[in-house]
Tab-separated table of C-alpha atoms in Angstrom:
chain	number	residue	atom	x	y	z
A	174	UNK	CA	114.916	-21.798	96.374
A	175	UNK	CA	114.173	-24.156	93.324
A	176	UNK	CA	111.877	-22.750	90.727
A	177	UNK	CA	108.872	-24.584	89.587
A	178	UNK	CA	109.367	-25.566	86.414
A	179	UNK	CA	106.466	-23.986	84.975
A	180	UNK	CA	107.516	-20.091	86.308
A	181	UNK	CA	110.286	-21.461	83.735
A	182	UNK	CA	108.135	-22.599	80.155
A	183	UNK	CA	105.314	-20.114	81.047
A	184	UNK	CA	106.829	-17.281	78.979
A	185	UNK	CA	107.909	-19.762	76.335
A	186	UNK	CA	104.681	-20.771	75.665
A	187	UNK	CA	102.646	-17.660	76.013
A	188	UNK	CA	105.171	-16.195	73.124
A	189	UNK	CA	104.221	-19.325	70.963
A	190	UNK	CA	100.833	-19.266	71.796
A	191	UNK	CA	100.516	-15.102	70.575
A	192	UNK	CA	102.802	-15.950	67.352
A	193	UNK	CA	100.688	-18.989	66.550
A	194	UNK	CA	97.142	-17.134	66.771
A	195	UNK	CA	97.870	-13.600	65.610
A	196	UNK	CA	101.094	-13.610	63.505
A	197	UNK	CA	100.204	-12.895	59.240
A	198	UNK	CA	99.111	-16.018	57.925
A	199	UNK	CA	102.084	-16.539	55.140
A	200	UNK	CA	102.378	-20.487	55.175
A	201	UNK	CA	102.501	-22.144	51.584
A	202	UNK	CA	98.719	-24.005	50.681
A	203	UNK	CA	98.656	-27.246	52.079
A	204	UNK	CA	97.001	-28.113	48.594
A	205	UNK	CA	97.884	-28.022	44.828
A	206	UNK	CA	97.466	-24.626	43.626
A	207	UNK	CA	95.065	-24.061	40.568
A	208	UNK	CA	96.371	-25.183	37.803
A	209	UNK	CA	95.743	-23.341	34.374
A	210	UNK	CA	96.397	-26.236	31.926
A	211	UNK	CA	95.090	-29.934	32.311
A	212	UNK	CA	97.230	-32.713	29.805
A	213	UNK	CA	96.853	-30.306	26.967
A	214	UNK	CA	94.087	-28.610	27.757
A	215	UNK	CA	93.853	-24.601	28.554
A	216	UNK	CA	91.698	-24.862	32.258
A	217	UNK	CA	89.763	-21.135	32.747
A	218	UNK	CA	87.419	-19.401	34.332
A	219	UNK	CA	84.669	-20.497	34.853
A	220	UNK	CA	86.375	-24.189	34.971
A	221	UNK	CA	88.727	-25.516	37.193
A	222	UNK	CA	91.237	-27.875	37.954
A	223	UNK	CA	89.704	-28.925	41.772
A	224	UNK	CA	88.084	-27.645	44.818
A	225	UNK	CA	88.659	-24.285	45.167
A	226	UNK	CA	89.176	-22.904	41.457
A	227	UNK	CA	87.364	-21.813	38.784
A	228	UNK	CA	83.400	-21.272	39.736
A	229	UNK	CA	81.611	-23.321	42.590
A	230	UNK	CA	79.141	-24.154	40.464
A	231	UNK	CA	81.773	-26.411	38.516
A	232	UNK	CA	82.739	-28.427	40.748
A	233	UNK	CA	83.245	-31.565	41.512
A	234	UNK	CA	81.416	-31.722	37.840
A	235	UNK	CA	84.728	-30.562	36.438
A	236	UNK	CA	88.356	-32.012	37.964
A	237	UNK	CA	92.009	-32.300	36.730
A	238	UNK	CA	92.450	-36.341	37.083
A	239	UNK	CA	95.399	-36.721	39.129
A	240	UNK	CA	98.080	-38.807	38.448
A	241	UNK	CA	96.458	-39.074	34.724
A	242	UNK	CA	96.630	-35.660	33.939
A	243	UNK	CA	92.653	-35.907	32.203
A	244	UNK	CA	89.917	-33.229	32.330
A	245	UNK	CA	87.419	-34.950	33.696
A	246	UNK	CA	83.291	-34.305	33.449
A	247	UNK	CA	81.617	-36.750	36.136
A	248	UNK	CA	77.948	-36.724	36.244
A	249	UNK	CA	76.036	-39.610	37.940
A	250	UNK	CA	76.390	-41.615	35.153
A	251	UNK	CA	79.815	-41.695	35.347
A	252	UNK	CA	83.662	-39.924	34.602
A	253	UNK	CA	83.962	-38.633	31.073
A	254	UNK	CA	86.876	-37.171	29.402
A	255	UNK	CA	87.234	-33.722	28.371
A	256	UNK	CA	88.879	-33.636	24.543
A	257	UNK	CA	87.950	-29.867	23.786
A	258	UNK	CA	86.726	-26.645	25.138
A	259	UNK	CA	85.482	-23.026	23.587
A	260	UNK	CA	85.020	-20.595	26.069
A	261	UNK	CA	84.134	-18.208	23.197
A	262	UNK	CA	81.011	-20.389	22.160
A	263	UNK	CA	80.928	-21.564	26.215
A	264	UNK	CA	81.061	-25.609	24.973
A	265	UNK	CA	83.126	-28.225	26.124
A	266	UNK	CA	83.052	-31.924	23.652
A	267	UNK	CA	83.466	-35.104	25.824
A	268	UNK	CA	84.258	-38.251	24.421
A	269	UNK	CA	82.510	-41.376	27.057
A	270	UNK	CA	84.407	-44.992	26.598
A	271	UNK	CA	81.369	-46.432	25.350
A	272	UNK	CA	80.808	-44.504	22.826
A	273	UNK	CA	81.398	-46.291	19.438
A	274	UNK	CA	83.451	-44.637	16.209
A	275	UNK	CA	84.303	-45.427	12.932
A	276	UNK	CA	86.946	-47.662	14.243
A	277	UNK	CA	86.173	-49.369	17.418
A	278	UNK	CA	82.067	-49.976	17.925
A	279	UNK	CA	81.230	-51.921	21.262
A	280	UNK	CA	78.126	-52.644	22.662
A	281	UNK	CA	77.101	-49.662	25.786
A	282	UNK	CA	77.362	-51.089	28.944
A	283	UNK	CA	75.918	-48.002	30.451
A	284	UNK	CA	73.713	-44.724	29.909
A	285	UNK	CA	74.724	-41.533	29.303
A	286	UNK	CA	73.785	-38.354	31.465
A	287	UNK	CA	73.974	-35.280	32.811
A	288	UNK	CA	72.881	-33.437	36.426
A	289	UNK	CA	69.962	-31.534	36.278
A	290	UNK	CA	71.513	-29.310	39.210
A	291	UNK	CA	74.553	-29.234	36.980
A	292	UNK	CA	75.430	-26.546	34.789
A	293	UNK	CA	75.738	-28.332	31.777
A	294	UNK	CA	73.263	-28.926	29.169
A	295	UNK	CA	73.292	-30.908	25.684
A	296	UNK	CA	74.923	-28.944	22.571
A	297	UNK	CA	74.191	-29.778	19.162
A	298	UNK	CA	75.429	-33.646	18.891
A	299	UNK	CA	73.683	-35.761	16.416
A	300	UNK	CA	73.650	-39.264	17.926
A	301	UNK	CA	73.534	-42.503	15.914
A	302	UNK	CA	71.950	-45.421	17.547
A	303	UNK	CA	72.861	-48.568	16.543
A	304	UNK	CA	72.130	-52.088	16.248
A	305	UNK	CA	68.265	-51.359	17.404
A	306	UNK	CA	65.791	-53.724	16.996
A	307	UNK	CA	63.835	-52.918	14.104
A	308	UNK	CA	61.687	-50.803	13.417
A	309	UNK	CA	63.411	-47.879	14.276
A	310	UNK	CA	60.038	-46.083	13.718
A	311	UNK	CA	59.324	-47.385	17.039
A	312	UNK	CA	61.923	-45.798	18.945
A	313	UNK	CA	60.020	-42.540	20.898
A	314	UNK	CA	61.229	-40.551	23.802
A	315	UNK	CA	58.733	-38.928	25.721
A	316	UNK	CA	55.828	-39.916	23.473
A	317	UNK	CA	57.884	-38.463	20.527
A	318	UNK	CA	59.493	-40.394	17.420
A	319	UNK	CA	63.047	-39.917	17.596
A	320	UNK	CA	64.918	-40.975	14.238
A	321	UNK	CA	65.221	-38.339	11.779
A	322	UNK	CA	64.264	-39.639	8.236
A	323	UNK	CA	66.257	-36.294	6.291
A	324	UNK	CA	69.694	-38.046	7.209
A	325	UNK	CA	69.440	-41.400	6.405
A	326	UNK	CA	72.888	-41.256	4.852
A	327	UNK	CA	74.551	-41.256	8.193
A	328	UNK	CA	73.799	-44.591	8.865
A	329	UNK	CA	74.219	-45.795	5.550
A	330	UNK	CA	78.045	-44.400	6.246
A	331	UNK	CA	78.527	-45.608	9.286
A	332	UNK	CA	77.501	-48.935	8.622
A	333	UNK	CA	80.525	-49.050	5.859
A	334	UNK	CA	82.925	-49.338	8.762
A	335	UNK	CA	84.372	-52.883	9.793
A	336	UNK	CA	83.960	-52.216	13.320
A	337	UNK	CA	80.154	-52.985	13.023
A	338	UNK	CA	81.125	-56.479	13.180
A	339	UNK	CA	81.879	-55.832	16.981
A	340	UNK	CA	78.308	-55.178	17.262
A	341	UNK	CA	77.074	-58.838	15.827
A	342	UNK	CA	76.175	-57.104	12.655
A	343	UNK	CA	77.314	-58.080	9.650
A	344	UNK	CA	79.624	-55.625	7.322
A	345	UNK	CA	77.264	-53.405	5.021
A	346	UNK	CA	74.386	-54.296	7.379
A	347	UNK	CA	70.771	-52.978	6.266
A	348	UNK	CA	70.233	-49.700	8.235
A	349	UNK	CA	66.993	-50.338	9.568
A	350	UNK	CA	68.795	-51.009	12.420
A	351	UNK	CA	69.788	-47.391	12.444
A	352	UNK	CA	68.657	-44.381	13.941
A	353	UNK	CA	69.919	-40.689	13.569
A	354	UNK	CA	68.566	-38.804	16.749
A	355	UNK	CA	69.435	-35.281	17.623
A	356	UNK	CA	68.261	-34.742	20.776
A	357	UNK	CA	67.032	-31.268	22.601
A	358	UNK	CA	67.771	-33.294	26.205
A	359	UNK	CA	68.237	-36.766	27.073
A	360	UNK	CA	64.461	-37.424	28.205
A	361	UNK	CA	62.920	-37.678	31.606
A	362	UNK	CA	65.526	-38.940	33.484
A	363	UNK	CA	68.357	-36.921	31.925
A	364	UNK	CA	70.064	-40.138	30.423
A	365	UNK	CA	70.393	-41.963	26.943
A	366	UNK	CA	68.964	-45.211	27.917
A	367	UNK	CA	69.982	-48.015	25.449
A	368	UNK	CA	68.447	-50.598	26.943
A	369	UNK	CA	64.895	-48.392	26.758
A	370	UNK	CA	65.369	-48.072	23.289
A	371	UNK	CA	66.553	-51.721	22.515
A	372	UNK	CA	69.553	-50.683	21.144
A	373	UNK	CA	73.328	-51.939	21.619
A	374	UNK	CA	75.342	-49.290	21.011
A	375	UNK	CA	75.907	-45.214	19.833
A	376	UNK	CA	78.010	-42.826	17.918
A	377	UNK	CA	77.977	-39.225	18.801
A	378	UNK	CA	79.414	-37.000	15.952
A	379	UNK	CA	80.009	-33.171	16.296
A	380	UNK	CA	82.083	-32.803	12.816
A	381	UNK	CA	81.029	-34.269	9.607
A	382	UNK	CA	85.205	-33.290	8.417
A	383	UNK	CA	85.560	-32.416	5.056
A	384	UNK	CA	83.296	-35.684	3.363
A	385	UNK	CA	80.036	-36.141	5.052
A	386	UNK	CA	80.217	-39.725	3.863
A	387	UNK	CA	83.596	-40.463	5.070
A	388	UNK	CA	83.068	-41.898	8.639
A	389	UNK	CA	86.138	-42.473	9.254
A	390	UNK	CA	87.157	-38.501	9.038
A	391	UNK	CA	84.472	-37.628	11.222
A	392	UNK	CA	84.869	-35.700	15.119
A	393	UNK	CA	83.286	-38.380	17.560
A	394	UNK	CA	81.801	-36.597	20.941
A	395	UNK	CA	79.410	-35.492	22.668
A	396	UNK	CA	79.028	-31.606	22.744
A	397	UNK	CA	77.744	-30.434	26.316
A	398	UNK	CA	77.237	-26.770	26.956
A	399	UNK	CA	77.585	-24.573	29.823
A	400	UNK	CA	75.810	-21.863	31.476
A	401	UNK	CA	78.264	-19.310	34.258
A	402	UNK	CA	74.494	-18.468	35.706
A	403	UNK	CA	72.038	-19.547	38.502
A	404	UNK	CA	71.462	-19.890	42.040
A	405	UNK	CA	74.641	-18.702	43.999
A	406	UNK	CA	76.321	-17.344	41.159
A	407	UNK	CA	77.951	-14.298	41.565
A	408	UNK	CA	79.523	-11.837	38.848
A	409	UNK	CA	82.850	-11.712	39.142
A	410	UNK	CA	84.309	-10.631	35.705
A	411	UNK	CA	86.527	-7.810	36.711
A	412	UNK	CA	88.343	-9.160	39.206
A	413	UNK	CA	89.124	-12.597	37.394
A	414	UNK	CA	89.880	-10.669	34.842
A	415	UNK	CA	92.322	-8.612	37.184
A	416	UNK	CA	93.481	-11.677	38.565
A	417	UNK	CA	94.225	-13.731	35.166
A	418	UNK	CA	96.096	-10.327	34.040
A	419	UNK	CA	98.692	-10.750	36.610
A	420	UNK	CA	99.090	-14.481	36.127
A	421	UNK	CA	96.680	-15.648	38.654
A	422	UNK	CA	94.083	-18.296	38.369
A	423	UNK	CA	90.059	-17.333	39.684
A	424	UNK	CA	88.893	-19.690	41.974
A	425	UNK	CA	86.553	-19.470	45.601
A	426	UNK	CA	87.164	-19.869	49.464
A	427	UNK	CA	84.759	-22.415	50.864
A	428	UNK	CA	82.312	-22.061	52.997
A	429	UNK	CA	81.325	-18.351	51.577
A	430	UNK	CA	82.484	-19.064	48.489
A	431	UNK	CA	83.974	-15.439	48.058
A	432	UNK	CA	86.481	-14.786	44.741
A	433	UNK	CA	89.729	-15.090	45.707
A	434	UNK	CA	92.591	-15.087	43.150
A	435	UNK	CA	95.024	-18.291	43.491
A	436	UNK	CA	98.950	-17.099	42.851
A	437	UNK	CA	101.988	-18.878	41.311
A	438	UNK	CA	103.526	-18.090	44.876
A	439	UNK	CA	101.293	-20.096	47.158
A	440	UNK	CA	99.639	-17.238	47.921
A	441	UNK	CA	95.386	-16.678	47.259
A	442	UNK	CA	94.280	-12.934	47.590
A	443	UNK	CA	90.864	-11.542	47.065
A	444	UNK	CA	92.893	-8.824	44.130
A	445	UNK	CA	95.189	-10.195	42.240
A	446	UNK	CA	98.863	-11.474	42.024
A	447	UNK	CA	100.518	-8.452	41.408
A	448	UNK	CA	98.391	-6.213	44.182
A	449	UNK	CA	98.152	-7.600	47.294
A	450	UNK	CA	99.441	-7.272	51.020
A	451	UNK	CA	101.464	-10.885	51.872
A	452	UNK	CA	100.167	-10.147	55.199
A	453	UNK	CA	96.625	-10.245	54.468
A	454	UNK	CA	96.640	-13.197	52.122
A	455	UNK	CA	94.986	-16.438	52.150
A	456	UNK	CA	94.918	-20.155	52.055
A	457	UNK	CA	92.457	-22.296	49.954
A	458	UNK	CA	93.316	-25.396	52.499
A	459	UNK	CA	93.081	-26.325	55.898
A	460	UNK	CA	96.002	-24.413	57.286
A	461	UNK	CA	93.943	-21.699	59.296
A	462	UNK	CA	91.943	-24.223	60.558
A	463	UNK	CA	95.303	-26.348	61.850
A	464	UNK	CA	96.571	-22.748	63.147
A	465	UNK	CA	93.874	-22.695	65.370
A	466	UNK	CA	93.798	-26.093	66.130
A	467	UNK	CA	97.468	-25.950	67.238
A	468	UNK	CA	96.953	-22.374	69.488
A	469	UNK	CA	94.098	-24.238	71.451
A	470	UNK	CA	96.908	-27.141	72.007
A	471	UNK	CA	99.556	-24.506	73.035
A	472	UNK	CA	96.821	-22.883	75.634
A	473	UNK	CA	96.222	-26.295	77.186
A	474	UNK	CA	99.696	-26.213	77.749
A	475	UNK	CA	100.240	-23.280	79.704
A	476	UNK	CA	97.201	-24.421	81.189
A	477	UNK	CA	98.918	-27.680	81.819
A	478	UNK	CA	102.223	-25.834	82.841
A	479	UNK	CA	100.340	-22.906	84.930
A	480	UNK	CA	98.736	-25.770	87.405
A	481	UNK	CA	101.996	-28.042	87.638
């Protein structure tokens, strides 16, 4: 007597079926581990370098660029490079393409902003508006004047700079055309609006350098700072620390958004790198997810096989 052929797979496929669904989950991330360094840039906690690392709350404000290797800020205004981070002062300074300097000034094509649901705020820039219809006195934000009259040499310095030509002015151009504004936000709709304020173009400076009159040694930027609190947040110091210690990066597990420390090895555990069971460890990707997805396949084939 013949036997059906699927007296003869049914084991086979039961075995897969347990191994698939029940066996440690030990398969390498289907996605880039956390990285801790971006181009040049150290990447910590609470920063990350994508979806799963750092603080929820971060992202997708803060992202690793691929391909570019850039830090990246992206608010709804657009992508802006990250030049420099303190996580002892808790400040990052971003440096937008339209922003003007010393040596290359170009009319801004677009405003600059940041999320009010974000968890970045303004730092201490001291923007320079230029090329505004005059007079400058004119120029209010929310009802408010905006040009500060106790730094007039700024635009006197600035205006020293041949790149102004860009701009249509001419070199040495009177600065009434100027305005030094040192903003608590960026108004009502979170943005600098040039074209509100009849203006082509802006500096932002966050270093005077050594000569306050010397434009061209200035640090161009915009200084944005950060806040690790609000709605969601969780504290989760010692075991980042922990984690970081033993040469893990601190990053989450979507949905919950539970800590989980992100290892050198593939591995994410919700210790750290150098305590953990390789049977109970994680995946930041969609591997579980596939695991299951390829059980249920197995079952309908020993269902298949079982009715043959």
């Amino acid at each position: 007597m013949q036997n059906h052929p699927s007296f003869a797979f049914f084991p086979m496929l039961l075995h897969l079926l347990i191994i698939t669904l029940f066996a440690p989950k030990r398969t390498l991330a289907l996605e880039p581990a956390c990285r801790t360094k971006c181009g040049q840039l150290e990447v910590k906690y609470p920063l990350g370098t994508g979806k799963g690392c750092g603080s929820p709350r971060f992202h997708p404000y803060v992202t690793c660029a691929p391909g570019a290797d850039q830090l990246l800020l992206t608010t709804h205004t657009g992508s802006y490079p990250i030049t420099s981070i303190s996580y002892t002062t808790s400040t990052l300074t971003i440096t937008p393409s339209s922003m003007s300097t010393c040596t290359a000034m170009l009319p801004s094509i677009s405003n600059l902003g940041l999320d009010w649901a974000s968890p970045f705020q303004l730092g201490p820039s001291t923007f320079i508006l230029l090329s505004c219809e005059p007079p400058t006195s004119s120029l209010i934000v929310n009802g408010t004047p905006i040009c500060a009259p106790s730094t007039p040499f700024l635009c006197a310095s600035i205006y020293t700079c041949p790149a102004v030509t860009a701009l249509g002015l001419p070199l040495f151009p009177a600065t009434n055309t100027c305005c030094v504004y040192s903003p608590a936000n960026l108004g009502g709709e979170g943005e600098l609006d040039l074209g509100e304020l009849k203006c082509s173009g802006y500096a932002s400076v966050v270093s005077l350098g050594d000569v306050a009159t010397d434009p061209s040694g200035w640090q161009y930027g915009v200084e944005v700072k950060y806040t690790e609190g609000g709605l969601g947040s969780y504290d989760i110091a010692p075991e980042c620390h922990a984690c970081e210690m033993s040469g893990g990066v601190c990053g989450y597990a979507p949905p919950g958004n539970f800590f989980v420390c992100v290892c050198k090895s593939g591995y994410n555990t919700s210790t750290d790198c150098n305590n953990y069971d390789p049977d109970q460890a994680f995946l930041l990707s969609s591997t579980y997810q596939s695991t299951w997805e390829v059980g249920l396949g197995l079952l309908a084939s020993l269902i298949f096989w079982a009715a043959a």
